[in-house]
mmCIF file of C-alpha atoms and ligand atoms in Angstrom:
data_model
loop_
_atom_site.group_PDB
_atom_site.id
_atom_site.type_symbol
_atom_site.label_atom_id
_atom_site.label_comp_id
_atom_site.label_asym_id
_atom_site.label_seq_id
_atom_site.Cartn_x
_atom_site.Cartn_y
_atom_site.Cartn_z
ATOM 1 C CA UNK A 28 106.810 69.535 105.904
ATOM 2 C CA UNK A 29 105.935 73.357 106.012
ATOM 3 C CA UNK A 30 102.068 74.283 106.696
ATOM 4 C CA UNK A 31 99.901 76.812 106.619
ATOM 5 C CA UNK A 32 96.772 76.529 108.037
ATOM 6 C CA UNK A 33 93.833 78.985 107.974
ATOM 7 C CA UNK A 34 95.810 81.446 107.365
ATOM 8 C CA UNK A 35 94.117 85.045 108.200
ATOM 9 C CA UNK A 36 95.812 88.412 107.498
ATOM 10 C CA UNK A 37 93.487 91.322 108.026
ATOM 11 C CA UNK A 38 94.893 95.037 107.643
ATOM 12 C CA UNK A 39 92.388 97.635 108.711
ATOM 13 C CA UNK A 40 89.429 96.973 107.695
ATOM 14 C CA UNK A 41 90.367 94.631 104.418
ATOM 15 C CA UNK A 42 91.334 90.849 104.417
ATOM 16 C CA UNK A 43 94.306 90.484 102.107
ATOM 17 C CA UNK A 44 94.290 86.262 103.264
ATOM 18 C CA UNK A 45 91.308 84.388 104.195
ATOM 19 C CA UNK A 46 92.102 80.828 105.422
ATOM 20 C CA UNK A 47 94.421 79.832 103.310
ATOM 21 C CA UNK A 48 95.858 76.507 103.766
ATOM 22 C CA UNK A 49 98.450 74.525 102.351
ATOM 23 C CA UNK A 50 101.245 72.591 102.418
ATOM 24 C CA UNK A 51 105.248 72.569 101.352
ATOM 25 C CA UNK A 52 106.760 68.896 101.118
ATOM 26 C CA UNK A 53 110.515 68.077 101.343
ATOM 27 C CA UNK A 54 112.515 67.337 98.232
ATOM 28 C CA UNK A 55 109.160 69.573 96.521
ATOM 29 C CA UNK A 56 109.559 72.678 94.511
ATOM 30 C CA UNK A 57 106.445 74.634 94.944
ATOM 31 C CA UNK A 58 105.438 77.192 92.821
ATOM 32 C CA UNK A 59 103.792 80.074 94.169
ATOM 33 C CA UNK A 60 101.777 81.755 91.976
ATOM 34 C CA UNK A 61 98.733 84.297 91.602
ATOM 35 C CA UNK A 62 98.116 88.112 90.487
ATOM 36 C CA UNK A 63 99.462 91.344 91.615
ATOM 37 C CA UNK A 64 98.069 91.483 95.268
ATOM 38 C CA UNK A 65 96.795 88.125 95.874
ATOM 39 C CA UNK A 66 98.716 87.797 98.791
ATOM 40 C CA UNK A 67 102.060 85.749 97.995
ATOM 41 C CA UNK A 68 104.166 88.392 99.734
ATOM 42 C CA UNK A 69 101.990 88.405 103.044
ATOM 43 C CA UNK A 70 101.754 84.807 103.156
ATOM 44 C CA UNK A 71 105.409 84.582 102.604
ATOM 45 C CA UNK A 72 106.057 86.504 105.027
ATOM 46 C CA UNK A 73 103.836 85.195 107.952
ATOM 47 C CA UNK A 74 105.488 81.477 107.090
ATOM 48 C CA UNK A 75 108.987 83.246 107.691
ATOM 49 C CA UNK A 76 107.438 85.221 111.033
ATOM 50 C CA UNK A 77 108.421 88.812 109.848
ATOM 51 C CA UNK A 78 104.683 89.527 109.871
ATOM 52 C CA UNK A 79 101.876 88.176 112.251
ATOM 53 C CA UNK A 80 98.722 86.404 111.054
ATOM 54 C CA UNK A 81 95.428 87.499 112.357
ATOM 55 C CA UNK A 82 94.503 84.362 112.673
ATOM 56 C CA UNK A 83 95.984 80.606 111.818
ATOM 57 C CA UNK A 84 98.704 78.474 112.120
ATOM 58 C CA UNK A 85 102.372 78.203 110.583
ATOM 59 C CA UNK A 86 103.197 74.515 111.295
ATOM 60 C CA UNK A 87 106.583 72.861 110.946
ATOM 61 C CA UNK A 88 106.788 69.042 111.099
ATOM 62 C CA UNK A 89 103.224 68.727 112.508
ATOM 63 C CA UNK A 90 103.610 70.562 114.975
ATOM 64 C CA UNK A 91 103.342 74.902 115.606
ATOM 65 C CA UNK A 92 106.271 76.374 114.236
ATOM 66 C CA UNK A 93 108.764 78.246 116.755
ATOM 67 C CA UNK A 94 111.546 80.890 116.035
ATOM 68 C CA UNK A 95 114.105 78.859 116.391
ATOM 69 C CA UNK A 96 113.023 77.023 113.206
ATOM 70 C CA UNK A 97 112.313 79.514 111.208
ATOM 71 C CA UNK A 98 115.827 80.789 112.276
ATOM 72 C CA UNK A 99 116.925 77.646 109.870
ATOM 73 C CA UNK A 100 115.369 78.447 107.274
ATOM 74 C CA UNK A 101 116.557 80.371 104.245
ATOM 75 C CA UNK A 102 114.756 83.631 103.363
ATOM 76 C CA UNK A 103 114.945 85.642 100.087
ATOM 77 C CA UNK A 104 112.875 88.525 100.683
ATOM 78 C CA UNK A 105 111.048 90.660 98.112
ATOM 79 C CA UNK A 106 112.381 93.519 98.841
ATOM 80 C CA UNK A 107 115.812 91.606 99.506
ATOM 81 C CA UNK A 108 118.128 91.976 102.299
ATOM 82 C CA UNK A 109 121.717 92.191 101.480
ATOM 83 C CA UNK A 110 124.150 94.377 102.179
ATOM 84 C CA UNK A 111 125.302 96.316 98.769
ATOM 85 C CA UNK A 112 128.469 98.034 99.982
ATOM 86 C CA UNK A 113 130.002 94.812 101.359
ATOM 87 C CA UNK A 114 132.429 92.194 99.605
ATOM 88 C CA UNK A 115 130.450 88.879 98.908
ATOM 89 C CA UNK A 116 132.647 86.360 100.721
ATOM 90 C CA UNK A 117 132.874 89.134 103.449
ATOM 91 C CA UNK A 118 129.158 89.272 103.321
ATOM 92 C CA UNK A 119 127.796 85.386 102.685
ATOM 93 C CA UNK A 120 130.416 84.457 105.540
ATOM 94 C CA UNK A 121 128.525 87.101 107.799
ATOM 95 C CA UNK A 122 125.047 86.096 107.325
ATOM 96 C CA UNK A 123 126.520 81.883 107.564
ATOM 97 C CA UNK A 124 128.178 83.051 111.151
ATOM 98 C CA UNK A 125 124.713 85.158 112.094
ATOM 99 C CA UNK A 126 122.984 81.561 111.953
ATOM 100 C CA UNK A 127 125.942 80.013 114.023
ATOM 101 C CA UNK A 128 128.336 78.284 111.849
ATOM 102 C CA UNK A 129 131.584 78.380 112.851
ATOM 103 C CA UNK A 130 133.950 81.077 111.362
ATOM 104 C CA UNK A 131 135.931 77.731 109.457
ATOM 105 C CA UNK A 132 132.654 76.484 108.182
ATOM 106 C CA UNK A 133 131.354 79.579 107.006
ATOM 107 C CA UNK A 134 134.120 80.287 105.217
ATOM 108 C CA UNK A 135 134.064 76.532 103.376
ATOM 109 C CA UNK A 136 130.546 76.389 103.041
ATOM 110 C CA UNK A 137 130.391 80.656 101.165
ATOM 111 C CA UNK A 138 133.464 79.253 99.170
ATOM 112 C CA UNK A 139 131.722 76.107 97.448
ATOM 113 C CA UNK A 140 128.955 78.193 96.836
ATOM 114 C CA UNK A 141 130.773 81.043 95.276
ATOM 115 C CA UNK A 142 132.438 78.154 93.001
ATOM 116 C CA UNK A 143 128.965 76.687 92.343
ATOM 117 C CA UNK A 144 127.632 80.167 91.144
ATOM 118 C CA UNK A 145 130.774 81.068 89.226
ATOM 119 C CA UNK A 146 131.182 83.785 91.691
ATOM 120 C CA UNK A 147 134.519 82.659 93.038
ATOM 121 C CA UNK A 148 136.698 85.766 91.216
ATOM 122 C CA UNK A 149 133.926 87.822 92.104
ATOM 123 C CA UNK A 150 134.347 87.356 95.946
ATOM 124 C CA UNK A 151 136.236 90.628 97.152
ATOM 125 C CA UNK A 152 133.731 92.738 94.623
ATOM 126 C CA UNK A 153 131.144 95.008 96.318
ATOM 127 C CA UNK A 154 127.247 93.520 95.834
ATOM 128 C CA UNK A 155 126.627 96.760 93.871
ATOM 129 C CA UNK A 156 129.427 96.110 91.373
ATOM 130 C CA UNK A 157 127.915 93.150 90.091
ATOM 131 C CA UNK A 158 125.190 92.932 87.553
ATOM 132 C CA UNK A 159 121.544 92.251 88.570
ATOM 133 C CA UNK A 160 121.947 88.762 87.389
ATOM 134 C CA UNK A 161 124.756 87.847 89.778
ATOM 135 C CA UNK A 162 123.324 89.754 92.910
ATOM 136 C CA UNK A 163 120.507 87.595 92.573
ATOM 137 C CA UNK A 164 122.510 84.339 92.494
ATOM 138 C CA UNK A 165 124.190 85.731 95.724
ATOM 139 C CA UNK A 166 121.022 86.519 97.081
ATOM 140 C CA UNK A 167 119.867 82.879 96.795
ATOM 141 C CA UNK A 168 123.603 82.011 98.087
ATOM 142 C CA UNK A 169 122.873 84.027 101.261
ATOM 143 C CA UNK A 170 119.379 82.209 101.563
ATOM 144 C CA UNK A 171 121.532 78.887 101.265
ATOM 145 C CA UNK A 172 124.473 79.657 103.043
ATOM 146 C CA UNK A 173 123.718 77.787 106.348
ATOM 147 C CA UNK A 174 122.451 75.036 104.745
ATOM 148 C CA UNK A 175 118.660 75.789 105.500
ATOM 149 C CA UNK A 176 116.143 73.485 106.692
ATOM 150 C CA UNK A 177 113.727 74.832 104.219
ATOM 151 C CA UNK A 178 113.616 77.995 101.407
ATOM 152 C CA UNK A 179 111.169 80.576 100.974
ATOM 153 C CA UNK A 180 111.983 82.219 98.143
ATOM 154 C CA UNK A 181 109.853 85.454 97.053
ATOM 155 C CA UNK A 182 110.047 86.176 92.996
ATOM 156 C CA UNK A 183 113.575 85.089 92.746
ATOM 157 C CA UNK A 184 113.792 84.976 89.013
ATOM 158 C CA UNK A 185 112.785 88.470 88.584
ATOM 159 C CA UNK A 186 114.706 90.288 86.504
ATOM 160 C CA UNK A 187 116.607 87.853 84.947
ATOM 161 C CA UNK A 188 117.489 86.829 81.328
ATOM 162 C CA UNK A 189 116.892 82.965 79.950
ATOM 163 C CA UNK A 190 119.876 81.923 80.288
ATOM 164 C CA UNK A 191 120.517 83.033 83.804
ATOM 165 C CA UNK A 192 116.963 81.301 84.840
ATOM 166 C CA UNK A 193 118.051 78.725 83.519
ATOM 167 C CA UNK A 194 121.585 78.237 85.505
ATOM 168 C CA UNK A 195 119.540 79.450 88.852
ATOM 169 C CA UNK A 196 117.146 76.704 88.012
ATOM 170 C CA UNK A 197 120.096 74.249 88.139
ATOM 171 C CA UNK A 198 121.928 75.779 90.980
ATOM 172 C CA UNK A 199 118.500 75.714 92.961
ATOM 173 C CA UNK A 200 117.843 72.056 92.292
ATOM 174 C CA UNK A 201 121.354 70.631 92.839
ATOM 175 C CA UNK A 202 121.414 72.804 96.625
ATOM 176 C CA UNK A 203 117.719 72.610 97.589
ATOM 177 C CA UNK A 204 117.950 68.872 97.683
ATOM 178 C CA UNK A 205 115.668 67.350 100.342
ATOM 179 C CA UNK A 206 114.163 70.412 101.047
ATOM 180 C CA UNK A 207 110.895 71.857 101.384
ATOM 181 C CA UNK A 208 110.650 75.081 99.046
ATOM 182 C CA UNK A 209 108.483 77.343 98.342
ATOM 183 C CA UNK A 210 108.973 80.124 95.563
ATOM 184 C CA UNK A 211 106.844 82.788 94.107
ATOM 185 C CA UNK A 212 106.639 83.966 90.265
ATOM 186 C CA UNK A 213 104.830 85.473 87.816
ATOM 187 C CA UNK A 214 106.821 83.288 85.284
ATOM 188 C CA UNK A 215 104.455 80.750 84.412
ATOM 189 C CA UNK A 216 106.644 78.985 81.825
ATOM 190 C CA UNK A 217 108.946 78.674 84.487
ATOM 191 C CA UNK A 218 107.129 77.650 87.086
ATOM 192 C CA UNK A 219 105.552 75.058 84.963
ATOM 193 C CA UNK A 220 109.253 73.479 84.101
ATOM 194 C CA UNK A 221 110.573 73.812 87.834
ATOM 195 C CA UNK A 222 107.899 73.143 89.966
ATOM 196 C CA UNK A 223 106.433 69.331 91.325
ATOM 197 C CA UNK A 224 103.369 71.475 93.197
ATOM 198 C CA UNK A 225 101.688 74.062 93.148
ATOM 199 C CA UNK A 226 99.873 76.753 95.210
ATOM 200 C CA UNK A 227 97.515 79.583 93.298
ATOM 201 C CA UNK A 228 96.099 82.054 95.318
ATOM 202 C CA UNK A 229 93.308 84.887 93.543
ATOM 203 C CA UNK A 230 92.300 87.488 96.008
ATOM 204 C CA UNK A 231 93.259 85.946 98.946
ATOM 205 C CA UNK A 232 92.052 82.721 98.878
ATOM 206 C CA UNK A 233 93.978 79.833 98.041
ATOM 207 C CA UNK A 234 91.749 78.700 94.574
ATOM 208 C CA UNK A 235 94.283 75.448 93.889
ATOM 209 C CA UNK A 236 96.818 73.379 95.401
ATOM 210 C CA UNK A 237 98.827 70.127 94.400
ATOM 211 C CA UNK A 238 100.792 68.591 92.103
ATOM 212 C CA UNK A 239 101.250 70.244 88.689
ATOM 213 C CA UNK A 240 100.210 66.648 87.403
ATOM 214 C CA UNK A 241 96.879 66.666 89.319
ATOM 215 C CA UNK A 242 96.252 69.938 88.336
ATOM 216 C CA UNK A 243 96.083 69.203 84.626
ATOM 217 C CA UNK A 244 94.530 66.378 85.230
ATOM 218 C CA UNK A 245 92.207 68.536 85.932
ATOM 219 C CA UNK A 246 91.134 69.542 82.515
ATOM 220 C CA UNK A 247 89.706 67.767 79.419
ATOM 221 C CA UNK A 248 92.047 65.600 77.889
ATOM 222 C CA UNK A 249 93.364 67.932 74.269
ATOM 223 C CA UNK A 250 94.209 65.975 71.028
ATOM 224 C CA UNK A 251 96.430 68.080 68.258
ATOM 225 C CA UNK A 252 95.007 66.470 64.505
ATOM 226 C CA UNK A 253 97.465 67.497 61.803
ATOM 227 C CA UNK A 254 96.110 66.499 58.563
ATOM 228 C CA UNK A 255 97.792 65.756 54.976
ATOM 229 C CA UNK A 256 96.640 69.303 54.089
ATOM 230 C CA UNK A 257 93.024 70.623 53.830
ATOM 231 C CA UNK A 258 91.220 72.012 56.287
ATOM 232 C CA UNK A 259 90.559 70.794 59.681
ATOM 233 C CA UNK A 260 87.287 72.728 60.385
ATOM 234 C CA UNK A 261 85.405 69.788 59.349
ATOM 235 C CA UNK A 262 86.072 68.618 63.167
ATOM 236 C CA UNK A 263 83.413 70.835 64.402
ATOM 237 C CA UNK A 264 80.940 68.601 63.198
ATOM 238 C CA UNK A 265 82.251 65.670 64.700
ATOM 239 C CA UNK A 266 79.435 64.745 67.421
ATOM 240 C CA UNK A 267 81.757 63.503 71.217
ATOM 241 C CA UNK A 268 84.408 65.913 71.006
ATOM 242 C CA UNK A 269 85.133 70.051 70.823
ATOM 243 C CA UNK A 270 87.008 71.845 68.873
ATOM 244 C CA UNK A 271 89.199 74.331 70.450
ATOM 245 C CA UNK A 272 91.401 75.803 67.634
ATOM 246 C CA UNK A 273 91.434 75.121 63.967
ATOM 247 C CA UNK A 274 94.299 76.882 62.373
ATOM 248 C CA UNK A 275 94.261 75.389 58.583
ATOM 249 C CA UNK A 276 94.954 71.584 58.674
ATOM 250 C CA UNK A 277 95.932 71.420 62.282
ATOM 251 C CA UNK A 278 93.099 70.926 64.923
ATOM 252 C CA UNK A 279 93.248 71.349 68.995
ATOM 253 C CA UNK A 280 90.178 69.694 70.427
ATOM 254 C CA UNK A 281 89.193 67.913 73.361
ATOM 255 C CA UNK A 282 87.234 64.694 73.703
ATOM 256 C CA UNK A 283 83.731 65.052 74.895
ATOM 257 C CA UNK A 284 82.697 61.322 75.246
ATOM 258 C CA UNK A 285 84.610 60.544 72.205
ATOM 259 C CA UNK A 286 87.564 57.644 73.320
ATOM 260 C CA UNK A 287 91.117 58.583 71.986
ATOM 261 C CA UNK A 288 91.043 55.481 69.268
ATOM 262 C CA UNK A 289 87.591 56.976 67.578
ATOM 263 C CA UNK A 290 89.397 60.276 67.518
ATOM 264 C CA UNK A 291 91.926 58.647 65.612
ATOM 265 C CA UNK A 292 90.068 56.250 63.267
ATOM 266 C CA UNK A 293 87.659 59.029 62.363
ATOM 267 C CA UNK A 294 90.431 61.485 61.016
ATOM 268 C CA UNK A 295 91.719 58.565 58.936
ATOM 269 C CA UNK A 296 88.581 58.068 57.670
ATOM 270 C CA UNK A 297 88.388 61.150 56.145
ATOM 271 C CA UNK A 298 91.686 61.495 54.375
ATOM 272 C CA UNK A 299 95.917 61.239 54.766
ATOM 273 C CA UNK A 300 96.430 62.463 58.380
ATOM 274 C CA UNK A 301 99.497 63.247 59.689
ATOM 275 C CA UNK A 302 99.377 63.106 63.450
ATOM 276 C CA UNK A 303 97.003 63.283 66.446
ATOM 277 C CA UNK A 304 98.660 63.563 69.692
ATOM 278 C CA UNK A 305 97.862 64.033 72.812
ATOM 279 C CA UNK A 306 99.102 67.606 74.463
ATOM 280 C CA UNK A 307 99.451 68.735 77.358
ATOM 281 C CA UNK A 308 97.335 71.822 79.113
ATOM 282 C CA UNK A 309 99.676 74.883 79.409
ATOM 283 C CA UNK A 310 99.942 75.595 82.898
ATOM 284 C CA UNK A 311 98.802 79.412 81.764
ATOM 285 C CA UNK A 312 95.506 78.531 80.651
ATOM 286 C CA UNK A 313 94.971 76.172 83.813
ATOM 287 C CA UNK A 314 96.058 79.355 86.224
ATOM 288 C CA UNK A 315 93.326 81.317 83.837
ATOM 289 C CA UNK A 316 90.906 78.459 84.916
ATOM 290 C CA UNK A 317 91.044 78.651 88.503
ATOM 291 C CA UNK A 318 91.541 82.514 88.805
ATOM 292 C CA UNK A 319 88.476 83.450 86.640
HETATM 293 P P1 LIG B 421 102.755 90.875 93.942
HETATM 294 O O1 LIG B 421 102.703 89.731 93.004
HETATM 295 O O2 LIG B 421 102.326 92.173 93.317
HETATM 296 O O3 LIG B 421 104.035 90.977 94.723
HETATM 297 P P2 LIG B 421 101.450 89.567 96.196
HETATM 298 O O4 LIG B 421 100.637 88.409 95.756
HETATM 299 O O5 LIG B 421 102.787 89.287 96.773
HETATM 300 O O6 LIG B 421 101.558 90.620 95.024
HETATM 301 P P3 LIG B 421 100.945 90.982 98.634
HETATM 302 O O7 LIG B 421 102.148 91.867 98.496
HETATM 303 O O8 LIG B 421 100.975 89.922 99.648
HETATM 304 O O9 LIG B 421 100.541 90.350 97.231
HETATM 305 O O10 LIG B 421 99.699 91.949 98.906
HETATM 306 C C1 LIG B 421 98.383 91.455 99.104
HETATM 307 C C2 LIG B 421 97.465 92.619 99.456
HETATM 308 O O11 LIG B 421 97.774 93.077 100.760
HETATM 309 C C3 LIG B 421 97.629 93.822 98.539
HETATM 310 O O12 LIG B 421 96.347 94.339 98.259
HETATM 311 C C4 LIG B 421 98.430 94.789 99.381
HETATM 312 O O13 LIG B 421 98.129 96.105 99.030
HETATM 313 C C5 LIG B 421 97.974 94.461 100.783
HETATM 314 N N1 LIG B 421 98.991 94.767 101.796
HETATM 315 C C6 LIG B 421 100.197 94.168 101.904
HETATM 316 N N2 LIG B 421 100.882 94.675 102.959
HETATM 317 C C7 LIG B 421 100.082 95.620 103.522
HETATM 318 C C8 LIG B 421 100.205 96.502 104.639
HETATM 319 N N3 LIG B 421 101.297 96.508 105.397
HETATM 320 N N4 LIG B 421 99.158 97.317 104.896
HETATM 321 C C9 LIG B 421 98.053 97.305 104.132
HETATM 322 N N5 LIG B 421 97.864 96.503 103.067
HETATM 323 C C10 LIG B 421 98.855 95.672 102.765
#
């Protein structure tokens, strides 16, 4: 498990983190999100040790965290690190040898991961030759290249089309494995299909942290009502619940006091209804929530 605790960053005279404290499991994606400035970066970079915290803790497996761990890990910077007039095998076999494989193992370990990312007839192009798409996938190859023993990813999905989210997403989850990671974005949609936790920081402070689960459990529980036609606005008057949205027929409310079964006798009641289910909170409006 990866920690930070209390984490303090102070740069003249402002405090860009203010005892922020959380936690990265193993076999956990963790999103990392918040707004323009809210820290991800510096945090980020204090858990890999590029930058010093003012005050607090990095902790790795309960106890503090030394260089020679965070020399395992993998590292995708945000303003990346790679090398863009150098061949990719020539390149992800460098960085593998840099954190001590052997040259035969270097060379293995960049080949299956060329082959995993569909980079293999790629491998004696320059970085700069390739398309913004595939540098990024051999920028998370380089972070994964020594088989890590935990990722720190900063905005790695920027930039990229659907599809190739998509096939990172994949290529992420079959090689992070039992890892602890840790990944910022602004992509909430994303975020909210990847990740098994969460950490949202607004100005500095950490303003939420756990499981995307927990987090929405957060919220009231939100019934759709689709009726037979008509209009739905007749909801509003309904005393134990509130109406969020009535777009013709079609209702979003939540229950105030009102149990799920009354919800559902009471819309039968009044006519030919079509369907009340239960949705799910989109993780946008629950990141709206806690950064208000
Ligand atoms: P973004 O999503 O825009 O990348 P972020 O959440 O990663 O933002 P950081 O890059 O960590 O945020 O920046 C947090 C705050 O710290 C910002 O106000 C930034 O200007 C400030 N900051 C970062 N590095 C320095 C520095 N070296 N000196 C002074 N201020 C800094």
């Amino acid at each position: 498990m990866l920690e930070a605790q209390a984490l303090t960053r102070v740069f003249g005279s402002t405090t860009v983190l203010d005892e922020v404290t959380f936690s990265v499991s193993p076999g956990r994606i963790t999103g990392f999100v918040g707004a323009n400035g809210a820290g991800k970066t510096t945090t980020m970079r204090i858990l890999m040790g590029v930058l010093g915290a003012t005050s607090g803790e990095v902790r790795w497996k309960g106890a503090p965290i030394t260089a020679e761990v965070r020399r395992t890990f993998g590292y995708m910077p945000e303003e990346r690190g790679l090398y863009p007039r150098m061949k990719l095998r020539d390149q992800l076999v460098f960085f593998a040898r840099l954190h001590g494989l052997s040259t035969a193992d270097a060379r293995a370990r960049t080949d299956h991961l060329l082959g995993h990312f569909g980079l293999t007839d790629r491998s004696a192009d320059l970085l700069d030759e390739l398309s913004l798409g595939n540098q990024q996938r051999v920028q998370i190859a380089a972070a994964l290249v020594h088989r890590p023993a935990a990722l720190v990813l900063d905005e790695p999905f920027s930039g990229l089309d659907p599809l190739a989210v998509d096939s990172m997403v994949d290529l992420l989850r079959a090689e992070a494995g039992d890892l602890p990671l840790l990944f910022s974005s602004h992509q909430l949609d994303l975020v909210e299909r990847l990740c098994d936790d969460l950490v949202v920081l607004a100005g500095g402070r950490l303003v939420a942290a756990g499981s995307v689960s927990e987090l929405r459990g957060r919220g009231a529980e939100r019934y759709r009502v689709v009726l037979d036609g008509g209009d739905a606005a007749w909801l509003r008057d309904v005393r134990g619940l509130e109406v969020v949205d009535v777009d013709g027929s079609t209702a979003l409310v939540t229950l105030a006091g009102m149990p799920a079964s009354e919800l559902v006798s009471a819309a039968v009641a009044h006519g030919p209804v079509v369907e009340v289910a239960r949705v799910r909170q989109p993780l946008s409006e629950i990141f709206r929530e806690v950064t208000r």
